[in-house]
CSV table of C-alpha atoms in Angstrom, one decimal:
chain,number,residue,atom,x,y,z
A,1,UNK,CA,-46.3,15.8,-50.4
A,2,UNK,CA,-43.9,12.5,-48.8
A,3,UNK,CA,-42.5,15.1,-46.6
A,4,UNK,CA,-45.9,15.6,-45.1
A,5,UNK,CA,-46.3,12.1,-44.6
A,6,UNK,CA,-43.4,12.0,-43.2
A,7,UNK,CA,-43.6,14.2,-40.3
A,8,UNK,CA,-47.2,13.1,-39.7
A,9,UNK,CA,-46.1,9.9,-39.0
A,10,UNK,CA,-43.0,11.2,-36.8
A,11,UNK,CA,-45.4,13.3,-35.0
A,12,UNK,CA,-48.7,10.7,-35.0
A,13,UNK,CA,-48.3,9.8,-30.8
A,14,UNK,CA,-49.2,13.8,-30.2
A,15,UNK,CA,-52.2,12.8,-32.0
A,16,UNK,CA,-52.3,9.5,-29.6
A,17,UNK,CA,-52.2,11.8,-26.5
A,18,UNK,CA,-54.8,13.9,-27.4
A,19,UNK,CA,-56.9,11.5,-28.4
A,20,UNK,CA,-56.2,9.3,-24.8
A,21,UNK,CA,-56.6,12.3,-22.8
A,22,UNK,CA,-60.6,12.5,-23.2
A,23,UNK,CA,-60.0,16.1,-22.6
A,24,UNK,CA,-63.1,18.8,-24.1
A,25,UNK,CA,-59.5,21.1,-25.0
A,26,UNK,CA,-59.4,18.3,-27.7
A,27,UNK,CA,-62.1,17.8,-30.5
A,28,UNK,CA,-62.6,16.8,-34.2
A,29,UNK,CA,-60.3,14.2,-34.3
A,30,UNK,CA,-59.1,12.9,-38.3
A,31,UNK,CA,-56.4,10.3,-39.3
A,32,UNK,CA,-55.7,10.0,-43.1
A,33,UNK,CA,-54.8,6.6,-45.2
A,34,UNK,CA,-53.8,5.8,-47.8
A,35,UNK,CA,-55.9,3.0,-50.1
A,36,UNK,CA,-55.2,0.7,-52.8
A,37,UNK,CA,-57.1,-0.6,-55.2
A,38,UNK,CA,-56.6,-1.7,-58.9
A,39,UNK,CA,-53.6,0.4,-59.4
A,40,UNK,CA,-55.7,3.5,-58.0
A,41,UNK,CA,-54.2,5.1,-54.8
A,42,UNK,CA,-56.5,7.4,-52.3
A,43,UNK,CA,-54.9,8.7,-49.3
A,44,UNK,CA,-58.8,9.0,-47.6
A,45,UNK,CA,-59.8,11.2,-44.2
A,46,UNK,CA,-61.5,8.6,-40.9
A,47,UNK,CA,-63.6,10.9,-39.1
A,48,UNK,CA,-65.1,9.7,-36.0
A,49,UNK,CA,-62.4,8.1,-34.2
A,50,UNK,CA,-64.3,5.4,-31.8
A,51,UNK,CA,-61.1,3.1,-30.6
A,52,UNK,CA,-57.5,2.9,-30.7
A,53,UNK,CA,-56.5,-0.3,-29.5
A,54,UNK,CA,-53.2,-3.0,-30.7
A,55,UNK,CA,-51.5,-0.2,-32.7
A,56,UNK,CA,-55.0,-0.3,-34.3
A,57,UNK,CA,-58.1,2.5,-34.7
A,58,UNK,CA,-61.6,2.5,-35.5
A,59,UNK,CA,-63.1,5.6,-38.0
A,60,UNK,CA,-65.9,6.3,-39.9
A,61,UNK,CA,-64.7,7.6,-44.0
A,62,UNK,CA,-65.1,11.2,-43.6
A,63,UNK,CA,-64.6,12.0,-47.4
A,64,UNK,CA,-65.8,11.1,-50.5
A,65,UNK,CA,-63.9,8.7,-52.0
A,66,UNK,CA,-63.2,9.3,-55.9
A,67,UNK,CA,-60.8,6.8,-57.7
A,68,UNK,CA,-61.3,3.7,-54.5
A,69,UNK,CA,-64.8,2.0,-55.2
A,70,UNK,CA,-64.4,-0.8,-52.3
A,71,UNK,CA,-64.9,1.3,-49.4
A,72,UNK,CA,-68.1,4.5,-49.5
A,73,UNK,CA,-68.5,7.6,-47.4
A,74,UNK,CA,-69.9,6.4,-43.9
A,75,UNK,CA,-68.5,3.1,-43.5
A,76,UNK,CA,-66.1,1.7,-40.9
A,77,UNK,CA,-63.1,0.8,-41.1
A,78,UNK,CA,-59.9,-0.1,-39.6
A,79,UNK,CA,-56.9,1.8,-39.7
A,80,UNK,CA,-53.4,0.6,-38.8
A,81,UNK,CA,-51.4,2.4,-37.0
A,82,UNK,CA,-48.1,2.3,-40.0
A,83,UNK,CA,-50.6,3.3,-42.4
A,84,UNK,CA,-51.8,6.4,-41.1
A,85,UNK,CA,-50.6,9.2,-43.7
A,86,UNK,CA,-51.7,12.5,-41.8
A,87,UNK,CA,-53.6,13.0,-39.0
A,88,UNK,CA,-55.3,15.9,-37.2
A,89,UNK,CA,-57.4,17.5,-34.1
A,90,UNK,CA,-58.6,20.6,-33.1
A,91,UNK,CA,-56.9,22.5,-29.6
A,92,UNK,CA,-58.6,25.6,-28.3
A,93,UNK,CA,-59.8,26.2,-32.1
A,94,UNK,CA,-56.3,25.7,-33.6
A,95,UNK,CA,-56.1,22.7,-35.9
A,96,UNK,CA,-52.7,20.7,-34.8
A,97,UNK,CA,-51.2,18.0,-37.5
A,98,UNK,CA,-53.0,18.0,-41.0
A,99,UNK,CA,-49.0,18.3,-42.4
A,100,UNK,CA,-51.0,17.3,-46.2
A,101,UNK,CA,-53.5,19.5,-45.7
A,102,UNK,CA,-51.2,22.3,-45.2
A,103,UNK,CA,-48.9,21.3,-48.7
A,104,UNK,CA,-49.6,24.9,-50.2
A,105,UNK,CA,-47.7,26.9,-48.3
A,106,UNK,CA,-45.4,24.5,-47.8
A,107,UNK,CA,-44.7,25.0,-51.9
A,108,UNK,CA,-41.8,27.5,-51.7
A,109,UNK,CA,-39.9,26.3,-48.9
A,110,UNK,CA,-36.7,24.6,-49.9
A,111,UNK,CA,-36.5,21.6,-47.3
């Protein structure tokens, strides 16, 4: 998981480029953020990215939090660029990013 998060952080500029391009070729933008509350940690997907300005994104909680009670599905949240743990978008029906959701295929790799 840590390698997937590191890869996402290293390649976040690809997400920014696609988001700023504003082309119909790029769709379904999502970011994942680590939330912490009362010793609980959960990485949660945020969709409907509405804005990117001054190193911060604004989006909507896109999956049901299981451990974090201070947010709920549909809440609007701010994400600092440094807090992104994964990103994804679709280009021509192909997933780009999404490193943490590809983990099962990485389990057998030695690096």
